[in-house]
Coordinates of C-alpha atoms and ligand atoms in Angstrom, one line a residue:
X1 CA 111.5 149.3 136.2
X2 CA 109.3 148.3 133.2
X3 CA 112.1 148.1 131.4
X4 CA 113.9 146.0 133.4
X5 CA 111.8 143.3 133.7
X6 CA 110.8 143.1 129.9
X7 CA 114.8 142.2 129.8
X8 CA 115.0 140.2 133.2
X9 CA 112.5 137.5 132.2
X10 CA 113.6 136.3 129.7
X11 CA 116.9 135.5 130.6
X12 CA 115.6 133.9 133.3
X13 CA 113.8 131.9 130.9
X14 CA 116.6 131.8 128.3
X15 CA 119.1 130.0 131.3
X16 CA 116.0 127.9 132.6
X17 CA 115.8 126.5 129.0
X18 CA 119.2 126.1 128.6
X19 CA 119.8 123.8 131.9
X20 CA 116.6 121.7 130.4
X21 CA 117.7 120.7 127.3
X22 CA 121.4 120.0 129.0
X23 CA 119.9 118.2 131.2
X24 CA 117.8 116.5 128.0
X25 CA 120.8 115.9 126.5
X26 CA 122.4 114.1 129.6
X27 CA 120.1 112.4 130.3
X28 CA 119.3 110.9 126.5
X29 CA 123.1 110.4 126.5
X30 CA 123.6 108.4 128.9
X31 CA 120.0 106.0 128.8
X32 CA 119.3 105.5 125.3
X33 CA 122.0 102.6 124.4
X34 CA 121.7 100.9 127.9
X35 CA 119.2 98.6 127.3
X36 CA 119.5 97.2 124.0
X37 CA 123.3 96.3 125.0
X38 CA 122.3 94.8 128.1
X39 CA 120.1 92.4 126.6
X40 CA 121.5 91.8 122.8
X41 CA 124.0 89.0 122.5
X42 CA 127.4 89.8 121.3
X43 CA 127.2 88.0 118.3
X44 CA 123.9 86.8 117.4
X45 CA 123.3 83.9 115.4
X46 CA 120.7 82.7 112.9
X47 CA 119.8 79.8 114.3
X48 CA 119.3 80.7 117.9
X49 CA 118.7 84.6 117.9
X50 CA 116.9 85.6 114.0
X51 CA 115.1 82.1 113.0
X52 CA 112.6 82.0 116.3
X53 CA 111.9 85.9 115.3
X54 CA 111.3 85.0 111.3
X55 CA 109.2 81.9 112.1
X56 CA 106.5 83.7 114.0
X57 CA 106.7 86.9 111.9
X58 CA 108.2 86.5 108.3
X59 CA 107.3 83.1 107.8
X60 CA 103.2 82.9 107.2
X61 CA 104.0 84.6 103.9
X62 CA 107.7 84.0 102.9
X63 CA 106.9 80.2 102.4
X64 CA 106.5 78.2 99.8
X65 CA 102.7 79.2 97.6
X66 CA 102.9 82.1 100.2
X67 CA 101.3 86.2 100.1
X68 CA 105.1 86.8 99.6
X69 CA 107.1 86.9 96.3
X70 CA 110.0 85.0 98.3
X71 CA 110.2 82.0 100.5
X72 CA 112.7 82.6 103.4
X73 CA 112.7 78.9 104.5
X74 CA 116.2 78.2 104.6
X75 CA 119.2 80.1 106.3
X76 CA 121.0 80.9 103.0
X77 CA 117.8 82.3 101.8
X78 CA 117.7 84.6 104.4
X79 CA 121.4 85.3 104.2
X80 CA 121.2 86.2 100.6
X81 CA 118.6 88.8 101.7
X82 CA 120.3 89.7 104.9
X83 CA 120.7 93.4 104.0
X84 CA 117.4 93.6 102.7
X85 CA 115.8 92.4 105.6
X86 CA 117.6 94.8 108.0
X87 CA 116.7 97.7 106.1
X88 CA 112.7 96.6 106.2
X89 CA 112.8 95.4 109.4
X90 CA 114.2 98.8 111.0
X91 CA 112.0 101.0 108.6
X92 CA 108.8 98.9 110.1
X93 CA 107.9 97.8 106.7
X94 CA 107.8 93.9 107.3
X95 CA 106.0 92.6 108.7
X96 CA 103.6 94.5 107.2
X97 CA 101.2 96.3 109.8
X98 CA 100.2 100.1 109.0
X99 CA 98.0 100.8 112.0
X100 CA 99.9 102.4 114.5
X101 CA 100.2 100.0 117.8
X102 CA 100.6 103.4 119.9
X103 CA 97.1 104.5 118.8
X104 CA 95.1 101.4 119.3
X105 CA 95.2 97.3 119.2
X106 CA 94.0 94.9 117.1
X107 CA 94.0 91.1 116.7
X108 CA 97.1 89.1 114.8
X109 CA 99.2 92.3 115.2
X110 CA 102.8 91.5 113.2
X111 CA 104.3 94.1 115.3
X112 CA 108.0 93.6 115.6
X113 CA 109.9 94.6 119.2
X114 CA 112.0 97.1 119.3
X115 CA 114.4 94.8 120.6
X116 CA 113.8 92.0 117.9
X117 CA 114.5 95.1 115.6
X118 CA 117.9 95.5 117.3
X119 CA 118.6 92.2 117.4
X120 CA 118.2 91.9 113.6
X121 CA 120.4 95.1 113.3
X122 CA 123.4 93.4 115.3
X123 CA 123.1 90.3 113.4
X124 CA 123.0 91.2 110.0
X125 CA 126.4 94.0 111.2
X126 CA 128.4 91.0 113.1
X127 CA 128.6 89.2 109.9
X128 CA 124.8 87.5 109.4
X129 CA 126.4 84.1 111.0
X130 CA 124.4 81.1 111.0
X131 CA 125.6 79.3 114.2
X132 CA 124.3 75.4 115.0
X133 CA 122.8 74.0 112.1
X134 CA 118.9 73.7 112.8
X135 CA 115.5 72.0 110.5
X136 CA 114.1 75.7 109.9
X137 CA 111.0 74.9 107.9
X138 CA 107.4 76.6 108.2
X139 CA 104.5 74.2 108.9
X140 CA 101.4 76.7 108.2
X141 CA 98.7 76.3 110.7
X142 CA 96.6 75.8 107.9
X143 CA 93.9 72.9 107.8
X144 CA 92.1 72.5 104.6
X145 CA 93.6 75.8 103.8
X146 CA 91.8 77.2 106.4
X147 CA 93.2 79.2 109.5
X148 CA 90.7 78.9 111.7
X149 CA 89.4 74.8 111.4
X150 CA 88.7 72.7 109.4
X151 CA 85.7 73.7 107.0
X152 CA 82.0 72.2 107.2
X153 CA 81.7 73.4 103.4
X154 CA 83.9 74.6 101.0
X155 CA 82.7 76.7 97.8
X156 CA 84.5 76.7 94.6
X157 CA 84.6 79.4 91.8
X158 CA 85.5 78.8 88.7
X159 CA 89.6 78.6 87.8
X160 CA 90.9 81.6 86.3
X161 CA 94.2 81.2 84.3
X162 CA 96.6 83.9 84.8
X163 CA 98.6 85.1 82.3
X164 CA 102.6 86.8 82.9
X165 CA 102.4 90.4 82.1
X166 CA 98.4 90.5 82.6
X167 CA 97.0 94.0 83.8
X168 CA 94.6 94.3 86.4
X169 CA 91.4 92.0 85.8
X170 CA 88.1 92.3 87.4
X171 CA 85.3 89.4 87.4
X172 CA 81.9 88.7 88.6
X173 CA 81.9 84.8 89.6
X174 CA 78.6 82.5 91.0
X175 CA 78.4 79.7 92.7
X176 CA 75.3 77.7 93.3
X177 CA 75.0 75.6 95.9
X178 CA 72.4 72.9 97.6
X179 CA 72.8 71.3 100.7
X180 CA 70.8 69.1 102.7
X181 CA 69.2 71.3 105.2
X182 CA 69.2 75.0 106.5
X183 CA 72.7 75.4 108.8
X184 CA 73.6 78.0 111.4
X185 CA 77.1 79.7 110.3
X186 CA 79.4 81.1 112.5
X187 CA 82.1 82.3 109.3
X188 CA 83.1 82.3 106.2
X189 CA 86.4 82.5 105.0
X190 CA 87.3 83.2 101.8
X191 CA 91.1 81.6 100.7
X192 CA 92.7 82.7 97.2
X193 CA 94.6 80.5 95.3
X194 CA 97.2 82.0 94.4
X195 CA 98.1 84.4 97.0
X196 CA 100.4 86.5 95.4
X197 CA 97.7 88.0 93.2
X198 CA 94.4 88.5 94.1
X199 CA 94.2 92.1 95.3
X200 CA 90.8 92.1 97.0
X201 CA 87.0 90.5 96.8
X202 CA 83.8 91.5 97.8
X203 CA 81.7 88.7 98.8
X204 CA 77.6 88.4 98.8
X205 CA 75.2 85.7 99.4
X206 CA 72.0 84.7 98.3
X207 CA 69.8 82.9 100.1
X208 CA 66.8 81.0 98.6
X209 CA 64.3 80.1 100.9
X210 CA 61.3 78.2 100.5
X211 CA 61.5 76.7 97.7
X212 CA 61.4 79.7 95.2
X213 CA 64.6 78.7 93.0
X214 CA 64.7 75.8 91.0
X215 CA 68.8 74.5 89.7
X216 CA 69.8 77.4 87.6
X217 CA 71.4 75.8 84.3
X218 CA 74.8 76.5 85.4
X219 CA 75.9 76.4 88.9
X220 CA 79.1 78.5 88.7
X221 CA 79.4 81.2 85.8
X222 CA 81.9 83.9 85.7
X223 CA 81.8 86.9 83.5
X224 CA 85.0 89.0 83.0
X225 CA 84.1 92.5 83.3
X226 CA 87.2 93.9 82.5
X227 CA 86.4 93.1 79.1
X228 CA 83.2 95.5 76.9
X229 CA 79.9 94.7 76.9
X230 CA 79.5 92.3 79.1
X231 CA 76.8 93.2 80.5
X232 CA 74.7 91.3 78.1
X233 CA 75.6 88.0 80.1
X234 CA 74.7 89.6 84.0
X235 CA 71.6 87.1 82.9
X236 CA 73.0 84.2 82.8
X237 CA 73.7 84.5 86.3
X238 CA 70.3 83.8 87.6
X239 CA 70.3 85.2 90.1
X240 CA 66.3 85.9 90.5
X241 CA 63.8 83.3 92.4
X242 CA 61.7 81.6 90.0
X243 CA 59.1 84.7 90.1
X244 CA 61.6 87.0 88.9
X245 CA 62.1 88.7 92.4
X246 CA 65.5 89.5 93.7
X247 CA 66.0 86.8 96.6
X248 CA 67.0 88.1 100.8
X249 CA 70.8 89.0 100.7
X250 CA 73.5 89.4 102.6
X251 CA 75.8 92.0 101.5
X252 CA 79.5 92.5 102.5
X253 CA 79.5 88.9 103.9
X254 CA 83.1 88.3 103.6
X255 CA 86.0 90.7 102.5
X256 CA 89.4 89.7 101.0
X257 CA 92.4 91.7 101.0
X258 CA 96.0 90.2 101.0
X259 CA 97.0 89.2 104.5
X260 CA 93.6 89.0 105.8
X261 CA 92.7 85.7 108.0
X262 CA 89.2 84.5 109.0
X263 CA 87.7 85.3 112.4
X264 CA 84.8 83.0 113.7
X265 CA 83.7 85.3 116.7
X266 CA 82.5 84.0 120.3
X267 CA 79.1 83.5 122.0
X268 CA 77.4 83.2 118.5
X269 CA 77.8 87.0 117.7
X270 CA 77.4 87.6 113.9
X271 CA 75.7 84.0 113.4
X272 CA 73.3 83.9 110.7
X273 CA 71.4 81.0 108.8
X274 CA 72.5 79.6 105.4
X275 CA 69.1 78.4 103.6
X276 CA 69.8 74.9 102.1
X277 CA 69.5 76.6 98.3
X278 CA 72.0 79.8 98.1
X279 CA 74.1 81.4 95.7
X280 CA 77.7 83.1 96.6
X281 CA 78.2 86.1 94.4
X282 CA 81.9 87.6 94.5
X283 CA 81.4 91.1 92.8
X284 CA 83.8 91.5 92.6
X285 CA 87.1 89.6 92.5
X286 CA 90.2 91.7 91.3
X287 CA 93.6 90.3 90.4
X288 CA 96.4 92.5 90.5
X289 CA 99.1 92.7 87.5
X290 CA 100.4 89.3 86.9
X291 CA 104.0 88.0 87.0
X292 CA 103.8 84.6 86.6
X293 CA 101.5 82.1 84.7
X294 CA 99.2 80.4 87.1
X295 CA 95.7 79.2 87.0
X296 CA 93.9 80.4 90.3
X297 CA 90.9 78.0 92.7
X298 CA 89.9 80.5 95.0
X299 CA 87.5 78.9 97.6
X300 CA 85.0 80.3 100.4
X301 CA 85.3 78.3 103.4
X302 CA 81.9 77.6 105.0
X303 CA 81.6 76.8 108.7
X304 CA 78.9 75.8 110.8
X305 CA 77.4 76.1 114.3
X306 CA 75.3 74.6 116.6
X307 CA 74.3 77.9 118.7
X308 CA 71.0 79.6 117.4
X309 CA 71.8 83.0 116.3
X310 CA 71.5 85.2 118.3
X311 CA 73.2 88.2 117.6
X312 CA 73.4 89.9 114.1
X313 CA 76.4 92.0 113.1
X314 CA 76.1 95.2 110.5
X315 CA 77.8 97.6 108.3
X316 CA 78.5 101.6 108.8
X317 CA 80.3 103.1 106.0
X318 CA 82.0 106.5 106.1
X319 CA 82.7 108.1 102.6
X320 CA 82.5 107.0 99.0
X321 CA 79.0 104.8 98.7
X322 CA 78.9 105.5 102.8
X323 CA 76.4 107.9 104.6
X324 CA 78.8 110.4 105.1
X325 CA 80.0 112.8 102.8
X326 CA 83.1 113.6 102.4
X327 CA 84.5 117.2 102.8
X328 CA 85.8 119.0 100.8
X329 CA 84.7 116.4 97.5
X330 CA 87.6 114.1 97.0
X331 CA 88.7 115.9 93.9
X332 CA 92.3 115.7 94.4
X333 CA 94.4 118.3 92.2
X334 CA 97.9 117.6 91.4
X335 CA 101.1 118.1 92.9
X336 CA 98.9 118.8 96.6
X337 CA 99.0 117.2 99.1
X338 CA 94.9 117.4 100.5
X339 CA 93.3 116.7 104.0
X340 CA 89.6 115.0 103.7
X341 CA 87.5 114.5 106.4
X342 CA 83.9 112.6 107.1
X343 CA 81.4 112.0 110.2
X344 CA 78.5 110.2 111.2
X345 CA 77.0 110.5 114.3
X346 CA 75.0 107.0 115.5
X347 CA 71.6 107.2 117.4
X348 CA 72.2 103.6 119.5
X349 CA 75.1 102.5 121.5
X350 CA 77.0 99.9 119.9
X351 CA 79.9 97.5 120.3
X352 CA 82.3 97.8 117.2
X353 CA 84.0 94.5 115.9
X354 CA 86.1 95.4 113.1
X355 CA 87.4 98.5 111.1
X356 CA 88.1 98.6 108.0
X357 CA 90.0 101.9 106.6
X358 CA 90.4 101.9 102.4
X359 CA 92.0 104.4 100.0
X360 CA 93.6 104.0 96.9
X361 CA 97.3 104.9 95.8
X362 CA 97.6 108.5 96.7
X363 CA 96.8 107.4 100.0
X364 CA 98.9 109.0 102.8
X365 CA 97.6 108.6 106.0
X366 CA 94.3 107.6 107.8
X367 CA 93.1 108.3 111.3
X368 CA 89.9 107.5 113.1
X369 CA 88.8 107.9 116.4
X370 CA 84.7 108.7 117.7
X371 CA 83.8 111.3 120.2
X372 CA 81.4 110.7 122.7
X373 CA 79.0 113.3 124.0
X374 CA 80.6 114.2 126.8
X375 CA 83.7 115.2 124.6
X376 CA 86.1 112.2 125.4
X377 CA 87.6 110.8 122.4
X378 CA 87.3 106.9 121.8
X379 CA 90.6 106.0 119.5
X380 CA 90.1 103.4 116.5
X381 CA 92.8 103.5 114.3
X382 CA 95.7 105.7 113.1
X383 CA 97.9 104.7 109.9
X384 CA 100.9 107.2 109.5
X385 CA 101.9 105.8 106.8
X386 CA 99.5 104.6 104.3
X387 CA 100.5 101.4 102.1
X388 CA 97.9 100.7 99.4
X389 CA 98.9 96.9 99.5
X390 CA 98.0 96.2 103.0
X391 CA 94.6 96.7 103.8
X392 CA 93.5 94.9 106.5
X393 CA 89.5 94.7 108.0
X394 CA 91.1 95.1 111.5
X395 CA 89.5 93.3 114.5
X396 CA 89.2 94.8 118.4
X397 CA 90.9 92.8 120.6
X398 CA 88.2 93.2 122.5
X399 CA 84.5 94.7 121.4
X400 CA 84.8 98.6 121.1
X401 CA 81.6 100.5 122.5
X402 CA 80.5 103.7 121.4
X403 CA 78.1 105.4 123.4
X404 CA 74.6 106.6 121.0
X405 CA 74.8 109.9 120.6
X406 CA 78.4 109.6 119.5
X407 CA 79.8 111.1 116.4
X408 CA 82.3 109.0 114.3
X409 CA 85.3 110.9 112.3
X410 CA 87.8 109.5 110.0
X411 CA 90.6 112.2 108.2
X412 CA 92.2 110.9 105.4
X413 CA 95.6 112.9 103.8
X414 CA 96.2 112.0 100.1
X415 CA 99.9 112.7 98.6
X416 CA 99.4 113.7 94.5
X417 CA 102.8 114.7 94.3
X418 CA 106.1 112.8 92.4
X419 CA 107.2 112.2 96.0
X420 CA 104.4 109.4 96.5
X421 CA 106.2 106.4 95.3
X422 CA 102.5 104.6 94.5
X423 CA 101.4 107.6 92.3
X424 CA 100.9 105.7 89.2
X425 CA 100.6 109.1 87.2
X426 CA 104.4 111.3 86.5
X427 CA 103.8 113.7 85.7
X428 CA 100.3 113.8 88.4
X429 CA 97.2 114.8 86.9
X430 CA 93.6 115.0 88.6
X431 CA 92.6 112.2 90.8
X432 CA 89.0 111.8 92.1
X433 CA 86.1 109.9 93.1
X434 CA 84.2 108.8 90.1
X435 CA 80.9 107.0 89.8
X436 CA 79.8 104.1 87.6
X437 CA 76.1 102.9 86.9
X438 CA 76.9 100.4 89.9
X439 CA 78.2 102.6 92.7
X440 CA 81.9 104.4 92.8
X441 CA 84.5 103.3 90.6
X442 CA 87.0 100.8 92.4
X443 CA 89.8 100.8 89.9
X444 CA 92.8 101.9 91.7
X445 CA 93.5 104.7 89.1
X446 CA 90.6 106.2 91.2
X447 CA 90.3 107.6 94.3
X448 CA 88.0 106.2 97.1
X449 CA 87.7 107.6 101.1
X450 CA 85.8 105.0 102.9
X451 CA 85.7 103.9 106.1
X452 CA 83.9 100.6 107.5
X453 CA 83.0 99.2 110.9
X454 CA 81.2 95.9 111.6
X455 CA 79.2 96.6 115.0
X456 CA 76.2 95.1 116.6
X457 CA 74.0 96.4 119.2
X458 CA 75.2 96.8 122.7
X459 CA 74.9 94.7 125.5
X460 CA 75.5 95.0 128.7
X461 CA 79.5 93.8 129.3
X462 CA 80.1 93.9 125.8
X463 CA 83.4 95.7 126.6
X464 CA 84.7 92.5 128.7
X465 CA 84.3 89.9 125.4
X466 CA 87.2 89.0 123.9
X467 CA 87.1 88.4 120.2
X468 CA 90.6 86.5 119.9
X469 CA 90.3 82.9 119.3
X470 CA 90.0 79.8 121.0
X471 CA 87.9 82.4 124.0
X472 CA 84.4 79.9 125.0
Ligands
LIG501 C1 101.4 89.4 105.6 C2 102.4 88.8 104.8 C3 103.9 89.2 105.1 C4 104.6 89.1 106.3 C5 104.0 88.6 107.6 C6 105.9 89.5 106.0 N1 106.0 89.9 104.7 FE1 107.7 90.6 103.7 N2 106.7 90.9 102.0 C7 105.4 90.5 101.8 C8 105.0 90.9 100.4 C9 103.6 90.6 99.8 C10 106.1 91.5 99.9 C11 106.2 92.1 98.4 C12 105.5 93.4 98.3 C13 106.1 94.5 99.1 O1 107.3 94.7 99.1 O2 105.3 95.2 99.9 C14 107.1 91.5 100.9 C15 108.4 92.0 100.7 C16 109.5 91.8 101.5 C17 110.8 92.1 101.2 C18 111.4 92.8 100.0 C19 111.2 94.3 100.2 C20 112.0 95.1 99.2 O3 112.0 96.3 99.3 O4 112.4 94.5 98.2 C21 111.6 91.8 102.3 C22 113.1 91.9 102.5 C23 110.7 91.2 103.3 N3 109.4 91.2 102.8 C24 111.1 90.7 104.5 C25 110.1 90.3 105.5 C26 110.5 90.0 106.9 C27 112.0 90.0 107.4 C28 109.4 89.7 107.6 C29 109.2 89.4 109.0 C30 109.9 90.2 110.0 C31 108.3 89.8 106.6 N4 108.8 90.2 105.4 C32 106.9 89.6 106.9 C33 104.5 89.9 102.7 C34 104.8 89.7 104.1

């Protein structure tokens, strides 16, 4: 009897399995190609099928002075690069957009459909035709080279000029500025030059109040401190008030990374005021290996409101500099693939604006997400497939609350192997964290695990307010 039923079962099981995955297959069979055929022209053209997709998706960067190192303004530009684009498009690599859209949603999502990816598919395999000749030209929705309005104030730095076949360059820059009276600001928006090649900035300000600071001797000074011994001229930044104190600062107050777009949030959230004498310090501003010869005027786009503020946004950070550590160290041996993980657990509820994930090139994959007390999971962001170029400070689509009490956890996989295409080092050798005089080294040669999220206190509703634009 024993017997028999050890040997019964599982033939039950064996045939119950069997009729699934028949069924499965059927079923797959016969649903799968349905609906992209039903809704996919025959023969789609350019003009009426591909062009509306590019505009909205390719085009902010494939123009003219765009992020991209190609403009795709013309139909025999994107014809010449018809393969290309077909390959990209179905492997989701353009439009650029790591986090994962199943996981979680943020604003200004470049998110292609599946049938948009089809549609490109059947295009570029019926012959790439270009149909009724249309005016396909991108007007950027950019005003002042702004894309949110046009600027109350805009701060320049100094021009750098660029040089074909420069390495990477790093640089501290000033600017002093006086205005007529204190202002209320409700963003700041920082807009390279030339697109293509700055890699990232870290912006501060400095806010003199009260008269403390007399006109520095320069107002804009730059120091390149990719070169020795600089540090000799950190002086003639002047940064100190007039007594020799270090003046109120606002650290972090704007972030640059290719592709990222100012956001002026609603009802006066993260509104601060700019004293009439302040200094913007960008420390610091890195360009990326140069291809061309170009001189760069970045500028910080200043913007004003009339709403008191009311409601002050601030920084966690996870990680390297964060106040979380990171287990186990981020020493990251070669040819391994290694897991890292940190957590923080916050003591308030709070409403989380923006997230900001960041590793360097051996990056593989990044995934956040907070758990509440009761054990539910609160989802933030998954990227499966790290891409060192595209690191965006995401922002909720609408305010995120975590509950206090809540414990925060981001795992980050590096790849150290030959099989990372970013690894700059073949054969791979050692990659860690490393630490300067001034905090952890941000060379991308190094490694860094950090992740950021802009939050402020929680108020009641907080959850219903949407952060998109154009929202009273
Ligand atoms: C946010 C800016 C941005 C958007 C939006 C964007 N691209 Fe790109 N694209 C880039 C940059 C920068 C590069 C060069 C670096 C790289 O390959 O990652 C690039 C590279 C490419 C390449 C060359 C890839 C290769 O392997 O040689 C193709 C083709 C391309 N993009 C097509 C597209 C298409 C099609 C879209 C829209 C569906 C699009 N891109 C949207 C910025 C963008």
């Amino acid at each position: 009897m024993g017997d028999l039923h050890k040997y019964k079962l599982p033939i039950i099981w064996i045939v119950i399995a069997l009729s699934l995955g028949l069924a499965c297959l059927f079923f797959t069979r016969t649903e799968t190609p349905i609906t992209p055929i039903a809704v996919l022209p025959e023969k789609p053209t350019f003009s009426q099928h591909i062009a509306p997709i590019l505009l909205k998706n390719c085009l902010p960067c494939h123009r003219k002075n765009g992020a991209a190192p190609f403009s795709l303004e013309s139909f025999s530009a994107v014809k010449k690069r018809a393969k290309t684009i077909a390959r990209v498009t179905l492997a989701r690599y353009m439009p650029p957009w790591p986090a994962d859209p199943l996981y979680s949603h943020f604003i200004g999502e470049k998110v292609l459909s599946q049938i948009q990816i089809d549609m490109i598919q059947r295009w570029y395999k019926t012959g790439a035709n270009e149909g009724p000749k249309i005016q396909f030209a991108y007007v950027p929705p950019l005003i002042s080279r702004s894309t949110i309005r046009k600027p109350d104030l805009v701060v320049q730095f100094d021009s750098i000029a660029l040089h074909e076949g420069d390495q990477d360059r790093f640089y501290i820059m000033k600017a002093h500025v006086q205005i007529p009276q204190d202002r209320v600001v409700s963003a700041l928006e920082f807009v390279p030059g030339v697109y293509g090649l700055v890699h990232h900035v870290n912006g501060h300000l400095l806010l003199y109040r009260d008269g403390n600071k007399k006109k520095p001797k320069y107002a804009n000074v730059t120091i390149d401190v990719s070169q020795p011994n600089q540090t000799y001229r950190f002086k003639a930044l002047e940064l100190e008030q007039d007594d020799g104190s270090l003046p109120e600062r606002i650290h972090s107050a704007f972030n640059y990374l290719p592709g990222v777009e100012g956001i002026e949030y609603p009802n006066g959230i993260g509104n601060f005021t700019l004293s009439k004498n302040f200094a913007v310090v960008l420390n610091d501003i890195h360009y990326g290996p140069s291809d061309q010869e170009a001189i760069d005027h970045s500028v910080l786009n200043i913007f004003f409101s009339k709403n008191k503020p009311k409601r002050k946004t601030s920084e966690i950070m996870l990680g390297t500099n964060g106040r979380s550590k990171i287990t186990p160290p981020l020493v990251i041996s070669p040819n391994q693939i290694s897991t890292h993980f940190t957590r923080y657990t916050i003591d308030a509820d709070i409403s989380v604006l923006t997230i900001n994930p960041h590793l360097h090139q051996l990056g593989k994959s990044f995934l956040a997400f907070a758990i509440k007390p009761n054990g539910d999971t609160i989802p933030l962001i998954r990227i499966n497939r790290w891409n060192f170029n595209w690191q965006y400070f995401y922002t909720f689509k609408k305010m995120t609350k975590i509950p206090a009490g809540s414990e925060i956890v981001a795992i980050a996989v590096f790849d150290n192997t030959t099989s990372n295409k970013s690894n700059p080092n073949r054969p791979p050798i050692e990659v860690r964290e490393r630490f300067d005089t001034g905090g952890a080294s941000m060379r991308a040669s190094d490694e860094m695990f950090q992740c950021i999220l802009t939050y402020t206190p929680y108020q009641t509703n907080d959850e219903t307010i949407s952060l998109e634009k154009n929202t009273p």
